Tab-separated table of C-alpha atoms and ligand atoms in Angstrom:
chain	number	residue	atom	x	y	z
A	1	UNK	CA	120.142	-13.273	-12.270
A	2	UNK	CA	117.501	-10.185	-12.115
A	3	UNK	CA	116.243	-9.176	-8.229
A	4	UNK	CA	112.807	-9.672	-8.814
A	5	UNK	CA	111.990	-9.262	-4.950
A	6	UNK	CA	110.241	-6.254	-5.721
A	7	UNK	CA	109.353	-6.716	-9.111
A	8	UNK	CA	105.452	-6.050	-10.419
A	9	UNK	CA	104.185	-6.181	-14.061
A	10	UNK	CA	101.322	-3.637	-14.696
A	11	UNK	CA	99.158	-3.893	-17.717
A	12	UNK	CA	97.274	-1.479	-19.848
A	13	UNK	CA	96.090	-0.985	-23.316
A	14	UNK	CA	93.126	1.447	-23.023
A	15	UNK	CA	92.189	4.149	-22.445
A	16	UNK	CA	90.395	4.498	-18.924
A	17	UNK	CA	93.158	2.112	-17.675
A	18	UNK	CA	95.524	4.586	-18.376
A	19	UNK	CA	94.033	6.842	-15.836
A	20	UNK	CA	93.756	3.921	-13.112
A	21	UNK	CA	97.257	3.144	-13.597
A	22	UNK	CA	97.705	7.227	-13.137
A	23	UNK	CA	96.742	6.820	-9.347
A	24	UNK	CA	98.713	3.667	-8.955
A	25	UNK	CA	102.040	4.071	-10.583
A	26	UNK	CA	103.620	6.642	-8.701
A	27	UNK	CA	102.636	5.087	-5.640
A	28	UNK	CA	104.024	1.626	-6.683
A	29	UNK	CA	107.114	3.721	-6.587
A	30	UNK	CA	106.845	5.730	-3.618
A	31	UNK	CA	106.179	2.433	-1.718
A	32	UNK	CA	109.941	1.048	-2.499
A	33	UNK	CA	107.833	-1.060	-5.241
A	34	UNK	CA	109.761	-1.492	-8.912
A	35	UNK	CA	107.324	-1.787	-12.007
A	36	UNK	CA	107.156	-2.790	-15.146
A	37	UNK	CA	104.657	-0.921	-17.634
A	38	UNK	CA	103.528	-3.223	-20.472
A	39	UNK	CA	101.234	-1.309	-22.861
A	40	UNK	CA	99.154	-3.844	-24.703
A	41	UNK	CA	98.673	-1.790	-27.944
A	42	UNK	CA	95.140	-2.571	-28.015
A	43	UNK	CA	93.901	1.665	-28.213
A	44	UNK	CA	96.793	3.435	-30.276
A	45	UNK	CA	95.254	6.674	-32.117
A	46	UNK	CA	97.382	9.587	-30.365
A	47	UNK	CA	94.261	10.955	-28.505
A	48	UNK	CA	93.092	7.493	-27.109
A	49	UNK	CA	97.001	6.698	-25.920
A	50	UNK	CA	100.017	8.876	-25.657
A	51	UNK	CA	97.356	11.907	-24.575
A	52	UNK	CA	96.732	9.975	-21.450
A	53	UNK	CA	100.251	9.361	-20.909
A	54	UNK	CA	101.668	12.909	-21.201
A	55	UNK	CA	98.550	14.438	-19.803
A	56	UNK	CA	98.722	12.182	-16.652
A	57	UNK	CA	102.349	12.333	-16.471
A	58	UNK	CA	102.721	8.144	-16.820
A	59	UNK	CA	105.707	6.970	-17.454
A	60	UNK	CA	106.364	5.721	-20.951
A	61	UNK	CA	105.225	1.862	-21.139
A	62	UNK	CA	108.260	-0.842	-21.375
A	63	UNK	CA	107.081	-2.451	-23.764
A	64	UNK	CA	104.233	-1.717	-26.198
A	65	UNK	CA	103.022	-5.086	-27.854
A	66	UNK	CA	101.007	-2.604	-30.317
A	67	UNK	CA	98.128	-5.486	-30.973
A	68	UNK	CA	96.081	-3.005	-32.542
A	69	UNK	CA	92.126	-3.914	-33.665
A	70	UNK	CA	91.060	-7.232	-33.880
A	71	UNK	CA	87.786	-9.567	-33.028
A	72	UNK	CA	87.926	-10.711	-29.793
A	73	UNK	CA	89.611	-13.922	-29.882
A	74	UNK	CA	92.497	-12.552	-32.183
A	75	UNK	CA	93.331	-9.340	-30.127
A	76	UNK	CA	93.060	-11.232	-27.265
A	77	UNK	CA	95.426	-14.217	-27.971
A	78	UNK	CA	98.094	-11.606	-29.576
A	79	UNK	CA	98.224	-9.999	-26.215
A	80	UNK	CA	98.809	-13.018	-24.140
A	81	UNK	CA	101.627	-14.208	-26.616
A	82	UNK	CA	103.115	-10.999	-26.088
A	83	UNK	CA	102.357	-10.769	-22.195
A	84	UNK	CA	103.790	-14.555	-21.846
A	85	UNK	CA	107.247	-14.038	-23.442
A	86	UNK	CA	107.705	-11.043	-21.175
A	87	UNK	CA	106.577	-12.598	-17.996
A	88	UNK	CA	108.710	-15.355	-18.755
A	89	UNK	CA	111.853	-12.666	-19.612
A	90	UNK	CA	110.999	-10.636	-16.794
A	91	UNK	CA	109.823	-13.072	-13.973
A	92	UNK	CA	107.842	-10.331	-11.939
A	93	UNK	CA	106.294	-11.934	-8.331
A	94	UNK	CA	102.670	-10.199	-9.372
A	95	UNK	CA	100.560	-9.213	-12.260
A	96	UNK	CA	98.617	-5.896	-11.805
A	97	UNK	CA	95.421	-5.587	-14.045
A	98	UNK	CA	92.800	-2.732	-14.049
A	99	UNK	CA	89.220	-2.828	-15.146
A	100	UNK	CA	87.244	-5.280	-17.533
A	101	UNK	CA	88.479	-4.775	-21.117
A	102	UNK	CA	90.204	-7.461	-23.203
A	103	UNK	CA	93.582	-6.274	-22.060
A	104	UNK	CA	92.524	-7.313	-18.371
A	105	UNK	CA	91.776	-10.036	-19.625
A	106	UNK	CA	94.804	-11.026	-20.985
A	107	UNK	CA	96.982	-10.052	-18.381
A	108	UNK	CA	95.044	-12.113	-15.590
A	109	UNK	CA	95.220	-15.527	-17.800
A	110	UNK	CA	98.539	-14.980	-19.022
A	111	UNK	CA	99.900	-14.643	-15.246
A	112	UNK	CA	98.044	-17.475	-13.708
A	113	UNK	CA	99.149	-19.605	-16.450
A	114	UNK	CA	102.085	-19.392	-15.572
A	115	UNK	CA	101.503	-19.173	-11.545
A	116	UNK	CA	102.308	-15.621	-10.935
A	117	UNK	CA	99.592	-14.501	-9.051
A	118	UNK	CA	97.373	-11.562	-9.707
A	119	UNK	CA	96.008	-8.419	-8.569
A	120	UNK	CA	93.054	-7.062	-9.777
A	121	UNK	CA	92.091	-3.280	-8.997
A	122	UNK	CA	88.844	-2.472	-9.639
A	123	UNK	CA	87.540	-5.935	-8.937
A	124	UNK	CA	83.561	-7.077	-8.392
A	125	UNK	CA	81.903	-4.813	-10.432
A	126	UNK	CA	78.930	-6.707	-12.392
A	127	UNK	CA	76.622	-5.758	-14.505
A	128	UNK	CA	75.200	-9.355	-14.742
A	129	UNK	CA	74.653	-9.073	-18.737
A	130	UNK	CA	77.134	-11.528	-20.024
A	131	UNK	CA	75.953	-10.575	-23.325
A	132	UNK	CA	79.325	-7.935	-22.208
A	133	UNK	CA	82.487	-8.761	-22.871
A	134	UNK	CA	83.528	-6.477	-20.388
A	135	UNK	CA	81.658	-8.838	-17.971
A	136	UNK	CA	83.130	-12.149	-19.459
A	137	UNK	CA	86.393	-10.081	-18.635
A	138	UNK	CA	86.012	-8.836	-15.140
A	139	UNK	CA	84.885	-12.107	-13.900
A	140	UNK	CA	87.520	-14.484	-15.454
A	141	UNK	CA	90.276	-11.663	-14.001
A	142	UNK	CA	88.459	-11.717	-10.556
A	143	UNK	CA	88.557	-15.530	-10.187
A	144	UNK	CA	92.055	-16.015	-11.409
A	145	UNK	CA	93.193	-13.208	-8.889
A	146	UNK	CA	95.243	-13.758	-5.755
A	147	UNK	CA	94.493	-9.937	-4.546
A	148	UNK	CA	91.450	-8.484	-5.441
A	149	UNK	CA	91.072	-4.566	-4.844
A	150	UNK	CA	86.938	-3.831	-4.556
A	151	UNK	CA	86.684	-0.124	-5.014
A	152	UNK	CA	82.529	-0.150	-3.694
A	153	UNK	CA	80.749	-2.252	-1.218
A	154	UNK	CA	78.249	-3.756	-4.002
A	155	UNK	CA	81.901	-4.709	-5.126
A	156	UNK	CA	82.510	-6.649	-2.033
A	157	UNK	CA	78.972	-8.407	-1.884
A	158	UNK	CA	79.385	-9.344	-5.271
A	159	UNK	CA	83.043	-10.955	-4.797
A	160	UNK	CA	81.655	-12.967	-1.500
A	161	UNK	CA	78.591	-13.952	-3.370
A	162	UNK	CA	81.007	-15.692	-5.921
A	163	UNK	CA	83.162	-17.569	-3.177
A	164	UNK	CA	85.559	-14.437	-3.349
A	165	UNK	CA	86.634	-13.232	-0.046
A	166	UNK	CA	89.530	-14.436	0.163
A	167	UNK	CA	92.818	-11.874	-1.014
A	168	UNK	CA	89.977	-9.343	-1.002
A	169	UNK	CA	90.685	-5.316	0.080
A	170	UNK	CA	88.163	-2.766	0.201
A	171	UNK	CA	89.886	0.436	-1.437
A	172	UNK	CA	88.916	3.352	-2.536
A	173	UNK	CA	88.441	4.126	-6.388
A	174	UNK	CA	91.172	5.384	-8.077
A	175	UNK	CA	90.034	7.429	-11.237
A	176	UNK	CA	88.481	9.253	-7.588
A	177	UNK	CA	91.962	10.170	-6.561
A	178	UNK	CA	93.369	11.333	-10.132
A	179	UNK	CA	89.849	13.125	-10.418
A	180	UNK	CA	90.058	15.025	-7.470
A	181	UNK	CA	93.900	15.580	-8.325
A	182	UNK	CA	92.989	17.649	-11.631
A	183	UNK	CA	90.250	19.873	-10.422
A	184	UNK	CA	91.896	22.762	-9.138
A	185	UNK	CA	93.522	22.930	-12.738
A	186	UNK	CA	89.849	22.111	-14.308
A	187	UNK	CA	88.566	24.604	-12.528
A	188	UNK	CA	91.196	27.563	-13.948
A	189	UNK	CA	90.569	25.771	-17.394
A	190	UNK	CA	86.999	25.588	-17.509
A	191	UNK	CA	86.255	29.646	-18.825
A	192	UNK	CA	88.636	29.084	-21.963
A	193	UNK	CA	87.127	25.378	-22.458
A	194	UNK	CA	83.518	26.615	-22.783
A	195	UNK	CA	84.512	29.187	-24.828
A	196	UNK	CA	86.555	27.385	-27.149
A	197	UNK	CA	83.332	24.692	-27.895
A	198	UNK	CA	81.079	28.169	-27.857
A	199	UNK	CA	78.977	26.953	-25.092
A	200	UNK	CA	78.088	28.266	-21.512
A	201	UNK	CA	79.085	26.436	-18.080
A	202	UNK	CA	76.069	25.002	-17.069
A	203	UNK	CA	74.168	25.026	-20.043
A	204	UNK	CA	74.968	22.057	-22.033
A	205	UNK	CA	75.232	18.198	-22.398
A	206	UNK	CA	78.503	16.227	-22.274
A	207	UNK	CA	77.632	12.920	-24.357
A	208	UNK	CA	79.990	10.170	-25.144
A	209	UNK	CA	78.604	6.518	-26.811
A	210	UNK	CA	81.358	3.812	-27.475
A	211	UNK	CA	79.936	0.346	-25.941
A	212	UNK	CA	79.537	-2.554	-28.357
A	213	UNK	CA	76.337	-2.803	-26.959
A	214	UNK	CA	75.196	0.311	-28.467
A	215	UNK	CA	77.217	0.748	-31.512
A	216	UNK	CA	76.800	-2.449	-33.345
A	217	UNK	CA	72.624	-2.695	-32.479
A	218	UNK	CA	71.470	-0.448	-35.831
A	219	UNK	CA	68.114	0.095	-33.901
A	220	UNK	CA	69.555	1.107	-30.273
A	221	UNK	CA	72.438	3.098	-32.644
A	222	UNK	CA	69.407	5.295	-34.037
A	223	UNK	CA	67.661	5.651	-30.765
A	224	UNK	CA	70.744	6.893	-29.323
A	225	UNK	CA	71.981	9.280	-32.270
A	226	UNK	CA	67.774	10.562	-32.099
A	227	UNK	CA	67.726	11.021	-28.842
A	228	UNK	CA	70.702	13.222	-28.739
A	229	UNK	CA	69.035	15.141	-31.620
A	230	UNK	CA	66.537	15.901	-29.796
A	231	UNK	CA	68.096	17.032	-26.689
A	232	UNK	CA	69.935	19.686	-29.300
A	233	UNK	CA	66.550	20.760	-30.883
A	234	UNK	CA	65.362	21.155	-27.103
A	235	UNK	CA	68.067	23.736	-26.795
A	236	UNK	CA	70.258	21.834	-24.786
A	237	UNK	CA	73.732	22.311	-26.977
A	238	UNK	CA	75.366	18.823	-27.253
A	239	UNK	CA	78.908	18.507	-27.439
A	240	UNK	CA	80.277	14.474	-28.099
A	241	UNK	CA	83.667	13.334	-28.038
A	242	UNK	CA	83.725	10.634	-30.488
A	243	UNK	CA	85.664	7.346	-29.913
A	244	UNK	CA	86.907	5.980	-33.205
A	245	UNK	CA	84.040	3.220	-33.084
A	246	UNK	CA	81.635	5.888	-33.043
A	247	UNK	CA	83.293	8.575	-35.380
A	248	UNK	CA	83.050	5.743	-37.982
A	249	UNK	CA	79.419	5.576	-37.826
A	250	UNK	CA	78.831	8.736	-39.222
A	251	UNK	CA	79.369	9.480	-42.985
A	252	UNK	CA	78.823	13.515	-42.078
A	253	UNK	CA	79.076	14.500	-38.863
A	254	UNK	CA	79.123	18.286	-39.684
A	255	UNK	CA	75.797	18.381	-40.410
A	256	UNK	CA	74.534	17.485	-37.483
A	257	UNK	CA	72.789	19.887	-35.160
A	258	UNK	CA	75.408	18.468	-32.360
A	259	UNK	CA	79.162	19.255	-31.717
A	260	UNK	CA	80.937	16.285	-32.641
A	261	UNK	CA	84.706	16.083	-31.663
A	262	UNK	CA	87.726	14.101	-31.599
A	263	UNK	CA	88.473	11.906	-28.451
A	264	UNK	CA	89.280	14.394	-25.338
A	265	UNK	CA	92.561	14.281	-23.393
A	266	UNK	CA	91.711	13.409	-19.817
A	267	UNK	CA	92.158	17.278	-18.209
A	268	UNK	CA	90.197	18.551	-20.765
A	269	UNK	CA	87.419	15.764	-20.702
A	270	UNK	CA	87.267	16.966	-16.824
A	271	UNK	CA	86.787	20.589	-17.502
A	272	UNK	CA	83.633	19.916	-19.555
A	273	UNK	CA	81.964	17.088	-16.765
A	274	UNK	CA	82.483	20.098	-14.566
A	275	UNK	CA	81.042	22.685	-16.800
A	276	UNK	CA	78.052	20.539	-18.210
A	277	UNK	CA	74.413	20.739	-17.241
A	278	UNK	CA	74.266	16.728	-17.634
A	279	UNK	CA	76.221	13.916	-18.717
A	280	UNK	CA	75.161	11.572	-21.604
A	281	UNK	CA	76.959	8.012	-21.544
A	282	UNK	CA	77.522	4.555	-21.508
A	283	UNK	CA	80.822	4.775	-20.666
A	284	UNK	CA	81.579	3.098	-17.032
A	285	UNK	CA	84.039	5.609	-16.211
A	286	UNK	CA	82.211	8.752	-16.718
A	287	UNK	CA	79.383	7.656	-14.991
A	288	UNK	CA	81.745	8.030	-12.055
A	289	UNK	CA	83.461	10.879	-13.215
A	290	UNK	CA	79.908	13.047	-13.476
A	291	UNK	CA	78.974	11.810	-10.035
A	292	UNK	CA	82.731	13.168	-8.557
A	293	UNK	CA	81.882	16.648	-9.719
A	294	UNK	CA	78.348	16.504	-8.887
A	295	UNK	CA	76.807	16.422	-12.180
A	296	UNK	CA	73.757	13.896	-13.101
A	297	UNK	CA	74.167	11.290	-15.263
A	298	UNK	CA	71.931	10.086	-18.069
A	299	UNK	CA	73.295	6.197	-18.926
A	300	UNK	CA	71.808	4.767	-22.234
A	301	UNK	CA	72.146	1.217	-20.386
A	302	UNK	CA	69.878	-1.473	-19.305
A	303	UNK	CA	72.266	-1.863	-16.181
A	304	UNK	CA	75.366	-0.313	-14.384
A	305	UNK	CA	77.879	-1.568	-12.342
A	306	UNK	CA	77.973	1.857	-10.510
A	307	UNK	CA	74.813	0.859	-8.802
A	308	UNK	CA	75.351	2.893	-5.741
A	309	UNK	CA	74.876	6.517	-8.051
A	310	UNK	CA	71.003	4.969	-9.508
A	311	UNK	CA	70.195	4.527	-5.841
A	312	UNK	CA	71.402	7.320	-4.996
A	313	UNK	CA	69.160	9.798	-7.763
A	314	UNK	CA	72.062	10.809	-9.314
A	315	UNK	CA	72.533	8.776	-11.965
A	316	UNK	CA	69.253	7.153	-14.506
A	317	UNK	CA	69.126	4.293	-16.719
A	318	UNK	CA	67.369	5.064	-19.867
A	319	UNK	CA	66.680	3.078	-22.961
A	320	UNK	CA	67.940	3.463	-26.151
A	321	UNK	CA	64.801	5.839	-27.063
A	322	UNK	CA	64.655	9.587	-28.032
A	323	UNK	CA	61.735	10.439	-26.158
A	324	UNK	CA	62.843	8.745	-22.848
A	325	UNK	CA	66.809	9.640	-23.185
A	326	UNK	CA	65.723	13.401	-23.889
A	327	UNK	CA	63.201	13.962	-21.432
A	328	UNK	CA	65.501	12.503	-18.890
A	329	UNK	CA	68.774	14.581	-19.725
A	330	UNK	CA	66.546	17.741	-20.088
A	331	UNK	CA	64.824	17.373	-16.483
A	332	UNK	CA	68.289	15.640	-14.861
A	333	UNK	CA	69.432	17.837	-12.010
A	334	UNK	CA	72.063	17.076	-8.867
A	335	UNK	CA	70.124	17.107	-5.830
A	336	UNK	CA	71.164	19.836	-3.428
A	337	UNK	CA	72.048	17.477	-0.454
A	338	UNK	CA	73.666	14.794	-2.218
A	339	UNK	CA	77.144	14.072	-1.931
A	340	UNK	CA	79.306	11.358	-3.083
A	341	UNK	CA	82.140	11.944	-0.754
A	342	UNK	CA	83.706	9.096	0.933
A	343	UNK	CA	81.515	6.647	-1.744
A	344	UNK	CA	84.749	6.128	-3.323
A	345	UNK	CA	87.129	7.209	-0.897
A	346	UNK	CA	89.524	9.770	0.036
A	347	UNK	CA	91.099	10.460	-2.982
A	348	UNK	CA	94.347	8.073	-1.545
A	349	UNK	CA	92.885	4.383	-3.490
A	350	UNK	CA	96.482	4.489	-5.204
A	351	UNK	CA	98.095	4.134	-2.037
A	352	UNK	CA	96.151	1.730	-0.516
A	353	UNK	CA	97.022	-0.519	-3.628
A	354	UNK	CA	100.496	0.204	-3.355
A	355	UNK	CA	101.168	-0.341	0.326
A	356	UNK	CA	98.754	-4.106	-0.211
A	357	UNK	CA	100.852	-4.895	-3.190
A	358	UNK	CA	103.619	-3.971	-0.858
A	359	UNK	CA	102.601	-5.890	1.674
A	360	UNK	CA	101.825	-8.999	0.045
A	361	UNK	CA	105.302	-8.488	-2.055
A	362	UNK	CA	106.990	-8.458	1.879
A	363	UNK	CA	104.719	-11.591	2.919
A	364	UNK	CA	102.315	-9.888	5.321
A	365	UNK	CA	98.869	-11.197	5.155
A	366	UNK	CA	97.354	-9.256	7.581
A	367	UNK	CA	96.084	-6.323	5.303
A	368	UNK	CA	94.345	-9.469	3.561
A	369	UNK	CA	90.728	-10.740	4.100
A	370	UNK	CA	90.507	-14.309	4.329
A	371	UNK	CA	94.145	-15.252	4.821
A	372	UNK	CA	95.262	-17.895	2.632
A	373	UNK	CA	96.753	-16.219	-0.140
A	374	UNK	CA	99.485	-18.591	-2.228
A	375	UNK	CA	102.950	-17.004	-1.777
A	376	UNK	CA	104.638	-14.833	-4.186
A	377	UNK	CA	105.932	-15.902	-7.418
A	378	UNK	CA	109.452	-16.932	-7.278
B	1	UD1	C1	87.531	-0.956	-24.796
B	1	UD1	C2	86.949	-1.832	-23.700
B	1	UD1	C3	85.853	-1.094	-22.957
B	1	UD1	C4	86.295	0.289	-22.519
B	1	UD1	C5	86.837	1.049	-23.731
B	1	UD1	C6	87.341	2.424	-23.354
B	1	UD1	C7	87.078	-4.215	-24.306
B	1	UD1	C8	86.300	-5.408	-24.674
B	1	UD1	N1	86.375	-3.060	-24.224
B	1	UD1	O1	86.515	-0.830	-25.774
B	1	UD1	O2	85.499	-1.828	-21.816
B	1	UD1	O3	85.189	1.001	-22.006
B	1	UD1	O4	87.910	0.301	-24.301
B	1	UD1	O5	87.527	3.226	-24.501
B	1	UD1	O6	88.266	-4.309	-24.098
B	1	UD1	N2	89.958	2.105	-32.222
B	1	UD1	C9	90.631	3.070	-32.950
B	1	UD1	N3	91.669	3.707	-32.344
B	1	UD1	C10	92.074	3.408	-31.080
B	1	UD1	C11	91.395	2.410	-30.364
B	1	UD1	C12	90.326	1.772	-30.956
B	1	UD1	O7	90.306	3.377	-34.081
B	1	UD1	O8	93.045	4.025	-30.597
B	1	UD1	C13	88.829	1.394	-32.864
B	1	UD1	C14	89.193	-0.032	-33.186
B	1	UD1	O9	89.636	-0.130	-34.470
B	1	UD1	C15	87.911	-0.800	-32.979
B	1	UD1	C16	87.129	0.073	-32.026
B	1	UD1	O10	87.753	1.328	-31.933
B	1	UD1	O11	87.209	-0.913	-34.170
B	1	UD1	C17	87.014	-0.548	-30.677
B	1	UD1	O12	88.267	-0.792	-30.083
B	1	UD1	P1	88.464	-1.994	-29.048
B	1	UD1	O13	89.881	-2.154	-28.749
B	1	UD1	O14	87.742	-3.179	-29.564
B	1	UD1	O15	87.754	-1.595	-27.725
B	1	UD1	P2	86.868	-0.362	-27.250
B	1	UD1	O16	85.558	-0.310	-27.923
B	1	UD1	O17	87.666	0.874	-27.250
């Protein structure tokens, strides 16, 4: 029979938990901890998938259960088939999941079906709009979680609000620590990036528009593709890296006034946060991302989970509305004596997951909050 004493089961299947699992990965393995990589399938295109991987140097998934596109229900239910048979093959003693997309999702309810318990990193974010799946995900994989990893302290209010403390760790965030990892390389890179999208550091906007919420409204779609207009005609240059969903939207993107590109690999995607004036996004990630290199943030949202960086100045909600979203992405500016540091810790969140998982692999509870944690599947 396998030794599954040390035995996880990661899993991933898009695109910004690809970069979480970056942080956590190697230091699953530095911490004596064996894992298992299962790549849902559910983002496949080359640039939305095996970029990430070679670009963040993460190992090669497992297993790839290569879902692909579906509705909801369908994509979802072909991962857990997939995630089942392997948990049952495999028998790992916990279930990591990152984030709030369907592959969370999947992973959470496949392991607590079948009482492996598991660990969610990135855990308590809301954006209390259920009308999200993203939401519906993060809060089914927080409540079936044994270990919950709460990378912000609106995080931790919101877990205790919902009866949550227990198996709860306050870590840093981890696309912090592979941010901060790539910038002396962004840095060298960001002269020949500029000059290869024929703008200036400094002097343009770095928009990106995937969510459901925003794609598949035709109204708040128009807004948003107006608005960026408009910051171009303003003289702001804008440069979008399209995901698929949003590259299908447009029957002739080269007429636009705006430079509109295929998905970036992550390094690259880094280079131009750094060199941009202002970030355009509804992306949950980038919101962070801007705020890590001390660029503002426009978000064409009605509300973040990164509420800390709206409090802060640094980040602004706008409506879907090219009046609104221009003026604020043509007056947004980093204030001088604003820093995020230690907001999202020291760059070592990866670790601090590792040596918990480690922990609670070993049967300390200490690191834990709350105690009671069930015991480790056997
Ligand atoms: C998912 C997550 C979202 C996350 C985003 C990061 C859910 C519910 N949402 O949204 O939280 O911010 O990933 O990108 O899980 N597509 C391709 N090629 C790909 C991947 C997707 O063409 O490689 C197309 C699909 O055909 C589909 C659309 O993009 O029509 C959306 O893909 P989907 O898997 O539903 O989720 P995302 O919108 O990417």
């Amino acid at each position: 029979m396998n030794d599954n004493r040390n035995l996880v089961l990661s899993v991933v299947g898009a695109r910004p938990q690809f970069v979480k699992a970056a942080a956590v990965t190697p230091a699953l393995a530095a911490a004596g901890v064996r894992e298992i990589l299962l790549h849902t399938g559910q983002h496949y295109d080359w640039e939305m998938s095996a970029a990430f991987f070679e670009g963040l140097d993460l190992p090669a998934p497992t297993y790839n259960l290569q879902v692909g596109s579906g509705l909801h229900g369908a994509q979802t239910a072909r991962m857990l088939e997939g995630i089942e048979a392997v948990l049952i093959d495999r028998r790992p003693r916990l279930v990591i999941v990152y984030g709030d997309t369907n592959s969370t999702l999947a992973g959470a309810l496949a392991g607590a079906k079948l009482h492996i318990p598991v660990a969610h990193v990135e855990a308590g974010l809301r954006s209390f709009n259920r009308a999200m799946p993203e939401e519906i995900n993060r809060i089914v994989a927080d409540h079936l979680a044994t270990i919950r990893f709460a990378p912000t302290d609106a995080a931790v209010a919101n877990l205790r609000r919902e009866g949550l403390s227990e198996g709860l760790v306050r870590t840093g965030d981890v696309m912090y620590d592979i941010s901060m990892r790539s910038m002396p390389v962004a840095r060298q890179l960001l002269a020949p990036t500029t000059a290869r999208y024929g703008v200036s550091p400094g002097a343009f906007a770095l928009a990106t528009i995937h969510r459901a919420e925003n794609t598949d409204n035709t109204e708040r779609w128009r807004g948003i593709v107006e608005g960026l207009l408009e910051v171009a005609r303003s003289g702001l240059p804008v440069i979008w890296p399209a995901h698929p969903r949003t590259r299908a939207l447009f029957s002739d993107p080269h007429h636009l006034p705006i430079t509109l590109i295929p998905p970036l690999p992550y390094l690259e995607m880094q280079t131009l946060v750094l060199a941009a004036r202002v970030v355009i996004t509804d992306s949950g990630g980038l919101q962070k991302e801007a705020a890590f290199l001390a660029r503002p943030c426009v978000t064409v949202r009605d509300q973040t989970e990164w509420v800390e960086l709206v409090q802060m100045g640094v980040n602004t909600l706008v409506p879907a509305e090219p009046e609104a979203m221009a003026r604020a992405a043509l007056t947004a500016t980093w204030p001088d004596h604003v820093r995020v540091n230690g907001l999202y810790g020291d760059g070592q969140a990866g670790v601090q997951v590792a040596q918990a998982v480690k922990e609670f692999l070993d049967g300390d509870r200490a690191v834990f909050e709350g105690g009671n944690l069930p015991e480790a599947g056997r």
